[in-house]
Each structure stands twice: as C-alpha cells, then as structure tokens.
Short mmCIF file of C-alpha atoms in Angstrom, two decimals:
data_model
loop_
_atom_site.label_atom_id
_atom_site.label_comp_id
_atom_site.label_asym_id
_atom_site.label_seq_id
_atom_site.Cartn_x
_atom_site.Cartn_y
_atom_site.Cartn_z
CA UNK A 868 0.00 0.00 0.00
CA UNK A 869 1.62 3.21 -1.19
CA UNK A 870 1.63 5.89 1.46
CA UNK A 871 3.24 8.42 -0.88
CA UNK A 872 1.98 8.59 -4.43
CA UNK A 873 3.30 10.38 -7.44
CA UNK A 874 0.67 9.59 -9.99
CA UNK A 875 2.42 11.08 -13.00
CA UNK A 876 5.37 8.93 -14.06
CA UNK A 877 6.50 11.59 -16.50
CA UNK A 878 6.04 15.24 -17.38
CA UNK A 879 7.17 17.17 -20.43
CA UNK A 880 7.49 20.96 -20.33
CA UNK A 881 8.82 23.66 -22.60
CA UNK A 882 11.81 25.66 -21.42
CA UNK A 883 10.73 28.84 -19.64
CA UNK A 884 7.32 27.50 -18.67
CA UNK A 885 6.20 26.29 -15.25
CA UNK A 886 6.67 22.65 -14.20
CA UNK A 887 4.26 21.33 -11.57
CA UNK A 888 4.99 17.99 -9.97
CA UNK A 889 2.36 16.51 -7.69
CA UNK A 890 2.48 14.21 -4.69
CA UNK A 891 -0.27 12.75 -2.49
CA UNK A 892 0.08 11.02 0.85
CA UNK A 893 -2.25 8.93 2.95
CA UNK A 894 -0.65 8.77 6.39
CA UNK A 895 -1.92 11.60 8.62
CA UNK A 896 1.15 11.28 10.82
CA UNK A 897 3.41 12.66 8.09
CA UNK A 898 4.34 16.23 8.92
CA UNK A 899 7.61 16.78 7.09
CA UNK A 900 7.98 16.53 3.35
CA UNK A 901 10.96 16.57 1.04
CA UNK A 902 11.71 16.64 -2.65
CA UNK A 903 14.79 14.98 -4.09
CA UNK A 904 16.16 15.33 -7.59
CA UNK A 905 17.98 12.52 -9.35
CA UNK A 906 19.99 12.63 -12.54
CA UNK A 907 20.76 9.38 -14.39
CA UNK A 908 23.77 7.52 -12.98
CA UNK A 909 23.83 9.77 -9.89
CA UNK A 910 22.35 9.50 -6.42
CA UNK A 911 19.36 11.63 -5.40
CA UNK A 912 20.13 15.05 -3.98
CA UNK A 913 17.97 17.01 -1.60
CA UNK A 914 16.09 19.85 -3.27
CA UNK A 915 13.60 21.44 -0.90
CA UNK A 916 11.49 20.56 2.12
CA UNK A 917 8.43 21.78 3.96
CA UNK A 918 7.07 21.31 7.44
CA UNK A 919 3.36 20.95 8.06
CA UNK A 920 3.32 24.20 10.01
CA UNK A 921 3.77 25.97 6.68
CA UNK A 922 1.82 25.82 3.45
CA UNK A 923 4.55 27.16 1.22
CA UNK A 924 8.33 27.12 1.04
CA UNK A 925 10.35 28.85 -1.62
CA UNK A 926 13.96 28.49 -2.72
CA UNK A 927 14.86 30.36 -5.86
CA UNK A 928 13.00 28.85 -8.80
CA UNK A 929 11.60 26.05 -6.65
CA UNK A 930 8.48 26.36 -4.51
CA UNK A 931 6.73 23.61 -2.62
CA UNK A 932 3.08 23.98 -1.65
CA UNK A 933 1.39 21.86 1.01
CA UNK A 934 -2.34 21.32 1.32
CA UNK A 935 -2.77 19.38 4.56
CA UNK A 936 -6.50 18.93 4.31
CA UNK A 937 -6.12 17.34 0.88
CA UNK A 938 -2.94 15.50 1.87
CA UNK A 939 -1.34 16.90 -1.23
CA UNK A 940 1.87 18.70 -2.04
CA UNK A 941 3.27 20.07 -5.24
CA UNK A 942 6.62 21.27 -6.48
CA UNK A 943 6.64 24.25 -8.83
CA UNK A 944 9.66 25.08 -10.95
CA UNK A 945 9.57 28.50 -12.55
CA UNK A 946 10.99 29.05 -15.08
CA UNK A 947 11.88 25.53 -16.13
CA UNK A 948 15.31 24.96 -17.63
CA UNK A 949 16.70 22.01 -19.62
CA UNK A 950 19.07 21.29 -16.70
CA UNK A 951 16.01 20.58 -14.56
CA UNK A 952 15.39 17.41 -16.56
CA UNK A 953 15.64 14.65 -13.96
CA UNK A 954 13.57 12.30 -11.86
CA UNK A 955 11.94 14.00 -8.88
CA UNK A 956 11.08 12.00 -5.78
CA UNK A 957 8.64 13.16 -3.17
CA UNK A 958 9.26 11.87 0.35
CA UNK A 959 7.29 12.11 3.58
CA UNK A 960 8.44 11.76 7.14
CA UNK A 961 7.51 12.47 10.74
CA UNK A 962 9.29 15.32 12.49
CA UNK A 963 11.51 14.38 15.36
CA UNK A 964 13.97 12.67 13.08
CA UNK A 965 13.42 9.05 14.00
CA UNK A 966 11.21 8.14 11.05
CA UNK A 967 12.83 7.03 7.81
CA UNK A 968 11.24 8.93 4.91
CA UNK A 969 8.82 7.09 2.68
CA UNK A 970 9.52 7.83 -0.97
CA UNK A 971 7.16 8.09 -3.88
CA UNK A 972 7.88 6.34 -7.17
CA UNK A 973 9.18 9.44 -8.83
CA UNK A 974 8.23 11.69 -11.75
CA UNK A 975 10.54 12.02 -14.72
CA UNK A 976 10.62 15.65 -15.85
CA UNK A 977 11.81 16.51 -19.33
CA UNK A 978 12.30 20.18 -20.15
CA UNK A 979 12.54 20.81 -23.88
CA UNK A 980 14.66 23.70 -25.18
CA UNK B 1058 30.75 18.64 2.18
CA UNK B 1059 29.20 15.25 2.86
CA UNK B 1060 30.57 12.54 0.71
CA UNK B 1061 29.12 9.08 0.29
CA UNK B 1062 31.06 6.79 -2.00
CA UNK B 1063 30.18 3.40 -3.37
CA UNK B 1064 32.80 0.89 -4.41
CA UNK B 1065 31.59 0.34 -7.95
CA UNK B 1066 29.49 2.33 -10.40
CA UNK B 1067 28.76 -0.68 -12.61
CA UNK B 1068 28.91 -4.37 -11.76
CA UNK B 1069 28.05 -7.48 -13.74
CA UNK B 1070 27.69 -10.76 -11.87
CA UNK B 1071 26.46 -14.23 -12.66
CA UNK B 1072 23.47 -15.92 -11.07
CA UNK B 1073 24.45 -17.63 -7.84
CA UNK B 1074 27.51 -15.51 -7.17
CA UNK B 1075 28.03 -13.81 -3.83
CA UNK B 1076 28.10 -10.05 -4.31
CA UNK B 1077 29.43 -7.37 -2.01
CA UNK B 1078 28.48 -3.72 -2.41
CA UNK B 1079 30.48 -1.34 -0.28
CA UNK B 1080 29.55 2.12 0.92
CA UNK B 1081 31.70 4.61 2.80
CA UNK B 1082 30.71 7.99 4.25
CA UNK B 1083 33.07 10.60 5.58
CA UNK B 1084 30.80 12.71 7.79
CA UNK B 1085 30.73 10.58 10.91
CA UNK B 1086 27.02 9.88 10.41
CA UNK B 1087 25.36 7.42 12.74
CA UNK B 1088 22.78 6.18 10.25
CA UNK B 1089 23.33 4.40 6.97
CA UNK B 1090 20.87 2.96 4.49
CA UNK B 1091 20.68 0.72 1.45
CA UNK B 1092 17.98 1.27 -1.17
CA UNK B 1093 17.28 -0.16 -4.56
CA UNK B 1094 15.76 1.90 -7.32
CA UNK B 1095 13.76 0.30 -10.10
CA UNK B 1096 11.82 2.06 -12.86
CA UNK B 1097 8.26 2.73 -11.77
CA UNK B 1098 8.93 1.51 -8.23
CA UNK B 1099 10.94 4.39 -6.82
CA UNK B 1100 13.30 3.97 -3.89
CA UNK B 1101 12.74 0.95 -1.72
CA UNK B 1102 14.56 0.49 1.57
CA UNK B 1103 16.45 -2.79 1.92
CA UNK B 1104 18.24 -2.37 5.26
CA UNK B 1105 19.44 0.39 7.50
CA UNK B 1106 21.82 0.73 10.40
CA UNK B 1107 21.74 3.26 13.22
CA UNK B 1108 25.00 2.25 14.85
CA UNK B 1109 28.01 0.01 14.41
CA UNK B 1110 26.97 -3.66 14.34
CA UNK B 1111 23.28 -2.65 14.50
CA UNK B 1112 20.98 -3.32 11.58
CA UNK B 1113 17.28 -3.24 10.87
CA UNK B 1114 15.29 -4.68 8.01
CA UNK B 1115 13.64 -2.31 5.61
CA UNK B 1116 10.77 -3.00 3.27
CA UNK B 1117 12.46 -5.56 1.01
CA UNK B 1118 15.24 -7.39 2.91
CA UNK B 1119 14.71 -10.81 1.34
CA UNK B 1120 17.79 -12.07 -0.46
CA UNK B 1121 20.06 -9.48 1.15
CA UNK B 1122 22.17 -9.10 4.26
CA UNK B 1123 24.28 -6.24 5.57
CA UNK B 1124 27.35 -5.66 7.67
CA UNK B 1125 28.48 -2.61 9.60
CA UNK B 1126 31.76 -3.26 11.40
CA UNK B 1127 32.92 0.36 11.30
CA UNK B 1128 30.92 3.54 11.61
CA UNK B 1129 31.89 4.83 8.18
CA UNK B 1130 31.29 1.64 6.22
CA UNK B 1131 28.08 -0.22 5.40
CA UNK B 1132 28.13 -3.27 3.17
CA UNK B 1133 25.27 -4.89 1.29
CA UNK B 1134 25.64 -8.58 0.57
CA UNK B 1135 23.76 -10.65 -1.96
CA UNK B 1136 24.40 -14.20 -0.76
CA UNK B 1137 23.37 -15.79 -4.06
CA UNK B 1138 22.63 -13.26 -6.75
CA UNK B 1139 19.54 -13.72 -8.87
CA UNK B 1140 18.39 -11.98 -12.03
CA UNK B 1141 15.59 -10.20 -10.16
CA UNK B 1142 18.25 -8.41 -8.14
CA UNK B 1143 19.39 -6.55 -11.23
CA UNK B 1144 18.87 -2.96 -10.17
CA UNK B 1145 20.39 0.37 -9.17
CA UNK B 1146 21.60 0.20 -5.57
CA UNK B 1147 21.86 3.42 -3.60
CA UNK B 1148 23.58 3.94 -0.29
CA UNK B 1149 22.75 6.88 1.96
CA UNK B 1150 23.80 8.23 5.32
CA UNK B 1151 22.24 10.66 7.79
CA UNK B 1152 23.17 12.26 11.10
CA UNK B 1153 21.94 10.72 14.30
CA UNK B 1154 18.34 11.62 15.11
CA UNK B 1155 17.74 13.02 11.61
CA UNK B 1156 16.70 10.13 9.38
CA UNK B 1157 15.11 12.57 6.94
CA UNK B 1158 18.42 14.32 6.22
CA UNK B 1159 19.81 11.72 3.83
CA UNK B 1160 22.87 12.07 1.67
CA UNK B 1161 23.12 9.60 -1.17
CA UNK B 1162 26.02 8.00 -2.93
CA UNK B 1163 26.22 7.85 -6.74
CA UNK B 1164 24.73 4.36 -6.93
CA UNK B 1165 25.88 1.00 -8.23
CA UNK B 1166 24.20 -0.38 -11.32
CA UNK B 1167 24.21 -4.16 -10.77
CA UNK B 1168 23.38 -6.54 -13.57
CA UNK B 1169 22.95 -10.23 -12.77
CA UNK B 1170 23.07 -12.50 -15.79
#
C-alpha cells in the first residue's frame, strides 16, 4: 500500500514555462515533506522541504506547496530549464527525526529547449 | 561537504555468485541505508543501520544481508545473486536523530546474468 503517491510517471514541459509535480500522501502522521532530484547515474540530492506548520516554502526557482486537508503537495519550478530534466522524488516523514522517509515512485521531468 | 562513496558504479555478476556492495561515508554519520531503485517503483529500503553492528530490516530485505563493522562503512551482501536483483543500488547516510536528512552515494548499477 503506497503511502506516498506520485501519480504522474513523467512530465514534459517547454523551457521557460512552469513545471508542476504533484504528490499525495495517505498517512496523517506525516508532517515533514521533502523533494529529491535525481539525474541518471547519480544519487538523489535534496532539493527542498516543507514542514506541516507551513503551506509554502520557496527556494529560488523552486516552490513547494502543502495542502494538509487534501494531503497533497506540489513542487513548482519557474521558469523551467533544460538542466532541470531529472527524476523527482517526493518523500514524507515524521518530524523528530526518528522516522525514515517514505519515498514516492518518482516523476521524470523533461524540459525541452 | 558530505561525501558518500560506493565501491563500484557498474557491476556485472552471474546468477548464484556472492556479491558485495560497499559504501563509505566521511561525515561521521550514525545512520546508513541501502535502497534499490527500479523504474516505476521508486526507492525501496532494503536495510538500515543506526549504529556500528546494528541493523534493521527495511521494506524488502529478502535475499540481502548487511554488515556494519565500522561507523563509516556499510556493506550490502547478496548471498546468491539472482536476475531479479538486477537494479540500481543506492547507499545513503544521515546524522543521528535526523533520518530525513539523507545524503546519497552515486549508486551502483548491478546486472545479474
């Protein structure tokens, strides 16, 4: 039973436009959420996170939105660049640090020049 | 800068062989993890360790074992490799009490023929 779902396996976007990657979760205990980015033949790297006490967190071109009532979060990339082409993993955890994040299956983003 | 290294980037083994995947981290992290990544299945936790000589099963431990004799090193062992263990294997480490703060190695692409 998937507790973290990324229902879109892939997304294709034109350079300069907005990319929106979605993630849903089912476990109400999750209160800390992360996005990782993975290039082929490399390990995932941390991108951005959000705590449930916030509904938005921004870092440069990357913004994560959290809708707790819908158990939904999204990652916005504006403007999208070809170098953003990668697999993006959503992960959910419980604050306090003693819960290993549960990862979604990933969304492959392709940004076309 | 945290560095997690894995002994091989690419490995080809035959069915039935014993396979060792090594991971070393240089940040004195208490926690270490082994995941496998398969297309459409995301990151799945095989085993993790929160201290030297301590290990815990993850979601898919069958067919694998681990060893952690030193704090900086975490080994994944495939006792008798099978073709369904062909995958990308990712090692990660995190500071004590912060499981969510994971730093990944570059991965080992294992092919079992």
